[in-house]
mmCIF file of C-alpha atoms in Angstrom:
data_model
loop_
_atom_site.group_PDB
_atom_site.id
_atom_site.type_symbol
_atom_site.label_atom_id
_atom_site.label_comp_id
_atom_site.label_asym_id
_atom_site.label_seq_id
_atom_site.Cartn_x
_atom_site.Cartn_y
_atom_site.Cartn_z
ATOM 1 C CA MET A 183 -19.839 20.593 -12.529
ATOM 2 C CA GLY A 184 -18.307 23.916 -13.515
ATOM 3 C CA LYS A 185 -14.630 24.666 -13.996
ATOM 4 C CA GLY A 186 -12.890 24.680 -10.634
ATOM 5 C CA ASN A 187 -15.577 22.571 -8.942
ATOM 6 C CA TYR A 188 -14.695 19.172 -7.502
ATOM 7 C CA LEU A 189 -17.281 16.484 -6.914
ATOM 8 C CA MET A 190 -15.993 15.323 -3.533
ATOM 9 C CA GLU A 191 -15.272 18.773 -2.110
ATOM 10 C CA SER A 192 -15.963 18.964 1.627
ATOM 11 C CA ASP A 193 -14.293 20.207 4.785
ATOM 12 C CA GLU A 194 -12.924 16.709 5.401
ATOM 13 C CA GLU A 195 -11.771 15.876 1.868
ATOM 14 C CA ALA A 196 -8.053 16.340 2.535
ATOM 15 C CA LEU A 197 -8.361 14.037 5.544
ATOM 16 C CA ARG A 198 -10.297 11.439 3.517
ATOM 17 C CA LEU A 199 -7.629 11.438 0.800
ATOM 18 C CA ASP A 200 -4.843 11.254 3.369
ATOM 19 C CA LEU A 201 -6.331 8.332 5.304
ATOM 20 C CA LYS A 202 -7.225 6.233 2.271
ATOM 21 C CA THR A 203 -3.792 6.481 0.612
ATOM 22 C CA ASP A 204 -1.892 3.223 1.089
ATOM 23 C CA GLU A 205 1.838 4.022 1.143
ATOM 24 C CA LYS A 206 2.953 0.517 0.167
ATOM 25 C CA ALA A 207 0.537 0.433 -2.774
ATOM 26 C CA VAL A 208 1.783 3.795 -4.057
ATOM 27 C CA GLU A 209 5.385 2.616 -3.732
ATOM 28 C CA ARG A 210 4.667 -0.587 -5.699
ATOM 29 C CA GLN A 211 2.886 1.301 -8.453
ATOM 30 C CA ALA A 212 5.537 4.001 -8.787
ATOM 31 C CA ILE A 213 8.443 1.518 -8.814
ATOM 32 C CA TRP A 214 6.612 -0.525 -11.455
ATOM 33 C CA ALA A 215 6.156 2.666 -13.491
ATOM 34 C CA GLY A 216 9.902 3.359 -13.413
ATOM 35 C CA ILE A 217 10.532 6.105 -10.862
ATOM 36 C CA ARG A 218 14.224 6.391 -10.044
ATOM 37 C CA PRO A 219 16.556 8.447 -7.830
ATOM 38 C CA GLY A 220 17.436 11.861 -9.197
ATOM 39 C CA MET A 221 14.253 12.355 -11.197
ATOM 40 C CA ARG A 222 12.247 15.564 -11.290
ATOM 41 C CA VAL A 223 8.744 14.299 -10.505
ATOM 42 C CA ALA A 224 5.285 15.863 -10.854
ATOM 43 C CA ASP A 225 2.392 14.553 -8.762
ATOM 44 C CA LEU A 226 -0.614 16.035 -10.556
ATOM 45 C CA GLY A 227 -3.798 16.040 -8.511
ATOM 46 C CA CYS A 228 -1.738 15.511 -5.372
ATOM 47 C CA GLY A 229 -4.652 15.995 -2.960
ATOM 48 C CA ALA A 230 -3.459 15.912 0.643
ATOM 49 C CA GLY A 231 0.198 15.604 -0.394
ATOM 50 C CA LYS A 232 0.821 12.096 0.928
ATOM 51 C CA THR A 233 1.529 10.675 -2.529
ATOM 52 C CA THR A 234 3.933 13.560 -3.221
ATOM 53 C CA TYR A 235 5.815 12.695 -0.042
ATOM 54 C CA ILE A 236 6.028 9.013 -1.037
ATOM 55 C CA LEU A 237 7.169 9.780 -4.583
ATOM 56 C CA ASN A 238 9.794 12.162 -3.247
ATOM 57 C CA LYS A 239 11.259 9.443 -1.032
ATOM 58 C CA LEU A 240 11.497 7.137 -4.052
ATOM 59 C CA SER A 241 13.296 9.813 -6.103
ATOM 60 C CA GLN A 242 16.084 10.254 -3.551
ATOM 61 C CA PRO A 243 18.907 10.952 -3.559
ATOM 62 C CA GLY A 244 18.816 14.006 -5.745
ATOM 63 C CA GLY A 245 15.167 14.049 -6.752
ATOM 64 C CA ILE A 246 12.722 16.944 -6.685
ATOM 65 C CA THR A 247 8.951 16.464 -6.488
ATOM 66 C CA VAL A 248 6.251 19.028 -7.271
ATOM 67 C CA GLY A 249 2.759 18.322 -5.957
ATOM 68 C CA VAL A 250 -0.040 20.091 -7.838
ATOM 69 C CA ASP A 251 -3.700 20.371 -6.858
ATOM 70 C CA ILE A 252 -6.633 22.573 -7.832
ATOM 71 C CA SER A 253 -7.607 23.212 -4.194
ATOM 72 C CA GLU A 254 -5.847 25.828 -2.092
ATOM 73 C CA ALA A 255 -7.224 24.107 1.021
ATOM 74 C CA ARG A 256 -5.604 20.800 0.102
ATOM 75 C CA ILE A 257 -2.337 22.487 -0.849
ATOM 76 C CA SER A 258 -2.373 24.160 2.569
ATOM 77 C CA TYR A 259 -2.980 20.740 4.203
ATOM 78 C CA ALA A 260 -0.096 19.284 2.174
ATOM 79 C CA HIS A 261 2.241 22.096 3.269
ATOM 80 C CA GLU A 262 1.297 21.478 6.888
ATOM 81 C CA HIS A 263 1.598 17.690 6.871
ATOM 82 C CA TYR A 264 4.028 16.701 4.097
ATOM 83 C CA ASN A 265 6.448 19.568 3.541
ATOM 84 C CA ASN A 266 9.991 18.257 3.243
ATOM 85 C CA ASP A 267 13.312 18.909 1.523
ATOM 86 C CA GLY A 268 12.959 18.422 -2.204
ATOM 87 C CA ILE A 269 9.170 18.939 -2.205
ATOM 88 C CA GLU A 270 7.244 21.877 -3.616
ATOM 89 C CA PHE A 271 3.456 22.263 -3.603
ATOM 90 C CA ARG A 272 1.619 24.376 -6.185
ATOM 91 C CA CYS A 273 -2.020 25.280 -6.752
ATOM 92 C CA ASN A 274 -2.830 24.833 -10.462
ATOM 93 C CA ASP A 275 -5.633 23.500 -12.656
ATOM 94 C CA ILE A 276 -4.260 20.679 -14.816
ATOM 95 C CA ARG A 277 -6.631 21.699 -17.617
ATOM 96 C CA ASP A 278 -4.692 24.968 -17.981
ATOM 97 C CA PRO A 279 -1.226 25.466 -19.489
ATOM 98 C CA LEU A 280 1.394 24.191 -17.023
ATOM 99 C CA ASP A 281 4.584 25.558 -18.573
ATOM 100 C CA GLU A 282 5.394 27.548 -15.416
ATOM 101 C CA LEU A 283 6.003 24.274 -13.576
ATOM 102 C CA GLY A 284 8.979 23.400 -15.767
ATOM 103 C CA MET A 285 9.789 20.036 -17.319
ATOM 104 C CA PHE A 286 9.706 16.637 -15.618
ATOM 105 C CA ASP A 287 11.302 13.207 -15.938
ATOM 106 C CA PHE A 288 8.321 11.418 -14.367
ATOM 107 C CA ILE A 289 4.668 12.480 -14.157
ATOM 108 C CA TRP A 290 2.197 10.704 -11.877
ATOM 109 C CA VAL A 291 -1.596 11.044 -12.214
ATOM 110 C CA ARG A 292 -3.516 8.842 -9.776
ATOM 111 C CA PHE A 293 -7.290 8.926 -9.126
ATOM 112 C CA VAL A 294 -7.672 12.220 -10.977
ATOM 113 C CA LEU A 295 -8.977 11.578 -14.498
ATOM 114 C CA GLU A 296 -12.147 9.959 -13.127
ATOM 115 C CA TYR A 297 -13.363 13.470 -12.257
ATOM 116 C CA TYR A 298 -13.029 14.744 -15.841
ATOM 117 C CA ARG A 299 -15.034 12.417 -18.106
ATOM 118 C CA THR A 300 -15.240 14.743 -21.115
ATOM 119 C CA ASP A 301 -11.782 16.300 -20.714
ATOM 120 C CA SER A 302 -9.622 13.365 -19.627
ATOM 121 C CA TYR A 303 -7.870 12.792 -22.969
ATOM 122 C CA GLU A 304 -7.201 16.518 -23.400
ATOM 123 C CA ILE A 305 -5.791 16.626 -19.866
ATOM 124 C CA VAL A 306 -3.358 13.798 -20.657
ATOM 125 C CA LYS A 307 -2.390 15.604 -23.853
ATOM 126 C CA ASN A 308 -1.871 18.826 -21.897
ATOM 127 C CA ILE A 309 0.289 17.335 -19.159
ATOM 128 C CA SER A 310 2.419 15.427 -21.655
ATOM 129 C CA LYS A 311 3.705 18.834 -22.824
ATOM 130 C CA ILE A 312 5.670 19.231 -19.563
ATOM 131 C CA LEU A 313 7.198 15.745 -19.788
ATOM 132 C CA LYS A 314 10.748 15.626 -21.085
ATOM 133 C CA PRO A 315 11.395 13.513 -24.194
ATOM 134 C CA GLY A 316 12.187 10.043 -22.884
ATOM 135 C CA GLY A 317 10.309 10.776 -19.662
ATOM 136 C CA ILE A 318 7.672 8.514 -18.107
ATOM 137 C CA LEU A 319 3.969 9.264 -17.705
ATOM 138 C CA CYS A 320 2.044 7.005 -15.321
ATOM 139 C CA LEU A 321 -1.763 7.088 -15.219
ATOM 140 C CA VAL A 322 -3.546 5.183 -12.441
ATOM 141 C CA ASP A 323 -7.319 5.006 -12.101
ATOM 142 C CA LEU A 324 -10.295 2.802 -11.349
ATOM 143 C CA ASP A 325 -12.662 0.900 -13.594
ATOM 144 C CA TYR A 326 -16.293 0.094 -12.766
ATOM 145 C CA ASN A 327 -15.807 2.512 -9.891
ATOM 146 C CA CYS A 328 -18.178 2.075 -6.876
ATOM 147 C CA LEU A 329 -20.282 -0.436 -8.809
ATOM 148 C CA SER A 330 -18.970 -3.849 -7.726
ATOM 149 C CA HIS A 331 -20.797 -5.064 -4.618
ATOM 150 C CA PHE A 332 -22.484 -8.301 -3.593
ATOM 151 C CA GLY A 333 -25.199 -8.347 -0.971
ATOM 152 C CA LEU A 334 -27.128 -5.221 -1.977
ATOM 153 C CA SER A 335 -30.917 -5.300 -1.909
ATOM 154 C CA LEU A 336 -32.516 -4.680 -5.315
ATOM 155 C CA LYS A 337 -33.614 -1.227 -4.160
ATOM 156 C CA LEU A 338 -30.159 -0.321 -2.902
ATOM 157 C CA GLU A 339 -28.458 -1.643 -6.025
ATOM 158 C CA ARG A 340 -30.867 0.304 -8.253
ATOM 159 C CA THR A 341 -30.161 3.474 -6.286
ATOM 160 C CA VAL A 342 -26.359 3.110 -6.302
ATOM 161 C CA THR A 343 -26.435 2.478 -10.054
ATOM 162 C CA GLY A 344 -28.706 5.496 -10.507
ATOM 163 C CA ILE A 345 -26.353 7.716 -8.515
ATOM 164 C CA MET A 346 -23.377 6.691 -10.624
ATOM 165 C CA LYS A 347 -25.293 7.295 -13.859
ATOM 166 C CA GLN A 348 -26.280 10.785 -12.760
ATOM 167 C CA LEU A 349 -22.715 11.485 -11.652
ATOM 168 C CA GLU A 350 -21.665 10.810 -15.245
ATOM 169 C CA GLU A 351 -24.340 13.092 -16.654
ATOM 170 C CA LYS A 352 -24.341 15.936 -14.119
ATOM 171 C CA ALA A 353 -20.861 15.929 -12.594
ATOM 172 C CA ASP A 354 -18.738 14.674 -15.524
ATOM 173 C CA PHE A 355 -17.588 11.747 -13.380
ATOM 174 C CA ASP A 356 -16.233 8.678 -15.187
ATOM 175 C CA PRO A 357 -16.615 5.301 -13.435
ATOM 176 C CA TYR A 358 -14.907 3.594 -16.400
ATOM 177 C CA VAL A 359 -11.857 5.780 -17.066
ATOM 178 C CA GLY A 360 -9.398 3.037 -16.106
ATOM 179 C CA ARG A 361 -10.055 1.086 -19.309
ATOM 180 C CA LYS A 362 -9.295 4.189 -21.412
ATOM 181 C CA LEU A 363 -5.780 4.939 -20.146
ATOM 182 C CA TYR A 364 -3.883 2.664 -22.538
ATOM 183 C CA SER A 365 -5.585 4.155 -25.578
ATOM 184 C CA TYR A 366 -4.786 7.679 -24.412
ATOM 185 C CA LEU A 367 -1.055 6.952 -24.338
ATOM 186 C CA TYR A 368 -1.247 4.966 -27.578
ATOM 187 C CA ASP A 369 -3.010 7.805 -29.399
ATOM 188 C CA LEU A 370 -0.401 10.295 -28.156
ATOM 189 C CA GLY A 371 2.391 8.173 -29.598
ATOM 190 C CA PHE A 372 3.959 7.056 -26.326
ATOM 191 C CA GLN A 373 6.429 4.192 -26.484
ATOM 192 C CA ASP A 374 7.147 1.177 -24.261
ATOM 193 C CA ILE A 375 3.556 1.267 -22.970
ATOM 194 C CA ASP A 376 2.726 -1.259 -20.278
ATOM 195 C CA VAL A 377 -0.455 -1.962 -18.313
ATOM 196 C CA ASP A 378 -1.047 -3.521 -14.912
ATOM 197 C CA VAL A 379 -4.490 -4.595 -13.695
ATOM 198 C CA THR A 380 -5.037 -5.386 -10.042
ATOM 199 C CA SER A 381 -7.540 -4.579 -7.307
ATOM 200 C CA HIS A 382 -7.870 -1.381 -5.314
ATOM 201 C CA HIS A 383 -10.656 -2.119 -2.853
ATOM 202 C CA ILE A 384 -11.217 -5.666 -1.652
ATOM 203 C CA ILE A 385 -13.569 -5.359 1.304
ATOM 204 C CA PHE A 386 -14.939 -8.407 3.106
ATOM 205 C CA GLY A 387 -15.399 -9.449 6.705
ATOM 206 C CA GLU A 388 -15.174 -6.899 9.487
ATOM 207 C CA LEU A 389 -15.111 -3.340 8.180
ATOM 208 C CA LYS A 390 -11.951 -1.298 8.790
ATOM 209 C CA ASP A 391 -12.418 2.202 10.162
ATOM 210 C CA ILE A 392 -10.631 3.767 7.164
ATOM 211 C CA ASP A 393 -12.922 1.999 4.667
ATOM 212 C CA ALA A 394 -15.976 3.000 6.678
ATOM 213 C CA PHE A 395 -14.947 6.666 6.724
ATOM 214 C CA ASN A 396 -14.027 6.693 3.019
ATOM 215 C CA TRP A 397 -17.160 5.036 1.662
ATOM 216 C CA ILE A 398 -19.705 6.614 3.979
ATOM 217 C CA LYS A 399 -18.204 10.007 3.133
ATOM 218 C CA LYS A 400 -18.603 9.155 -0.566
ATOM 219 C CA VAL A 401 -22.326 8.429 -0.268
ATOM 220 C CA GLU A 402 -22.762 11.518 1.897
ATOM 221 C CA VAL A 403 -21.059 14.059 -0.367
ATOM 222 C CA ALA A 404 -21.419 12.988 -4.013
ATOM 223 C CA PRO A 405 -25.226 12.456 -4.270
ATOM 224 C CA LYS A 406 -25.929 15.772 -2.554
ATOM 225 C CA LYS A 407 -23.649 17.612 -4.986
ATOM 226 C CA ILE A 408 -25.852 16.547 -7.911
ATOM 227 C CA GLY A 409 -29.168 16.860 -6.083
ATOM 228 C CA PHE A 410 -29.951 13.163 -6.454
ATOM 229 C CA GLN A 411 -33.565 12.311 -5.623
ATOM 230 C CA PHE A 412 -33.867 9.100 -3.606
ATOM 231 C CA GLU A 413 -37.200 8.154 -5.129
ATOM 232 C CA ASP A 414 -37.101 4.540 -3.910
ATOM 233 C CA TYR A 415 -36.855 5.714 -0.301
ATOM 234 C CA GLU A 416 -39.788 7.403 1.397
ATOM 235 C CA GLY A 417 -37.381 8.800 3.989
ATOM 236 C CA GLY A 418 -35.060 10.199 1.308
ATOM 237 C CA TYR A 419 -31.297 10.337 1.782
ATOM 238 C CA GLU A 420 -31.440 9.504 5.502
ATOM 239 C CA GLU A 421 -33.265 6.214 4.846
ATOM 240 C CA PHE A 422 -30.894 5.366 1.972
ATOM 241 C CA GLN A 423 -27.831 6.194 4.071
ATOM 242 C CA LYS A 424 -29.052 3.983 6.898
ATOM 243 C CA GLU A 425 -29.571 1.013 4.573
ATOM 244 C CA PHE A 426 -26.258 1.543 2.784
ATOM 245 C CA GLU A 427 -24.323 1.774 6.044
ATOM 246 C CA GLY A 428 -26.089 -1.329 7.351
ATOM 247 C CA PHE A 429 -25.098 -3.208 4.185
ATOM 248 C CA PHE A 430 -21.546 -1.901 4.245
ATOM 249 C CA ARG A 431 -20.943 -2.769 7.900
ATOM 250 C CA ASN A 432 -22.265 -6.305 7.425
ATOM 251 C CA PRO A 433 -19.248 -8.672 7.353
ATOM 252 C CA ARG A 434 -21.066 -10.769 4.722
ATOM 253 C CA ARG A 435 -20.715 -7.924 2.210
ATOM 254 C CA PHE A 436 -18.160 -8.194 -0.611
ATOM 255 C CA THR A 437 -16.919 -5.094 -2.433
ATOM 256 C CA TYR A 438 -14.047 -4.697 -4.856
ATOM 257 C CA THR A 439 -12.816 -2.186 -7.431
ATOM 258 C CA PRO A 440 -10.454 -2.933 -10.356
ATOM 259 C CA LEU A 441 -7.365 -0.708 -10.572
ATOM 260 C CA ILE A 442 -5.649 -0.080 -13.902
ATOM 261 C CA SER A 443 -2.155 1.412 -14.118
ATOM 262 C CA CYS A 444 -0.689 2.471 -17.447
ATOM 263 C CA ARG A 445 2.812 3.782 -18.065
ATOM 264 C CA GLY A 446 4.504 5.000 -21.210
ATOM 265 C CA ARG A 447 7.633 6.779 -22.377
ATOM 266 C CA LYS A 448 7.473 10.026 -24.361
ATOM 267 C CA PRO A 449 9.290 9.669 -27.692
ATOM 268 C CA LEU A 450 12.741 11.250 -27.951
#
């Protein structure tokens, strides 16, 4: 994917990001990372702005939070839905110099690096330049992303695996970035590094509407972006989509995704 392109771009992407963001989970992760009242916070890759709003609440009283996203459409959505005192939204590419944003006490990067397989370390290096000495950088991302299901037919499993492999090759997507986060901070000389491993998705039993919307949107948008050929399905994408949705709505299905959070402190 070229510079400025985003794998999951669609007219409903801001809504998808908004709906799937669990406020309590974000609060737990940010408190674990060390967010405190009065901090100047950057939410890089802020998407729909919901995480920015949550982080801003945690930095009160006295905190300021800047939400940054590459998409003007999502920044517009964030302004409309999550504008509040102490919040600023900016449209920037985190691969570019970010000096104009100023310096921060706490930088949050959640579900962003997975979209930049070849550039993810350089991105972390770049954003660390706007972190104050002694400030905290928290990286949160998935490992084995979209690949942990039980109950798939052999054909469906082969196709899902094939999609993810081509996403790596053609869209620079990284299903395994979560396991790399610790080494990134280590190599940059961060101190007091800590890691937390938990689950993001645990889906079993009756399917929730939010999970249905999120996952079905994933299999609708991402394969089309890379022109994936559904060779195992005579009916192409439509036949694949029907089987995947049937699997995913079956309460027997089990799906989970590991979540890895890594925090570190920039040396004084």
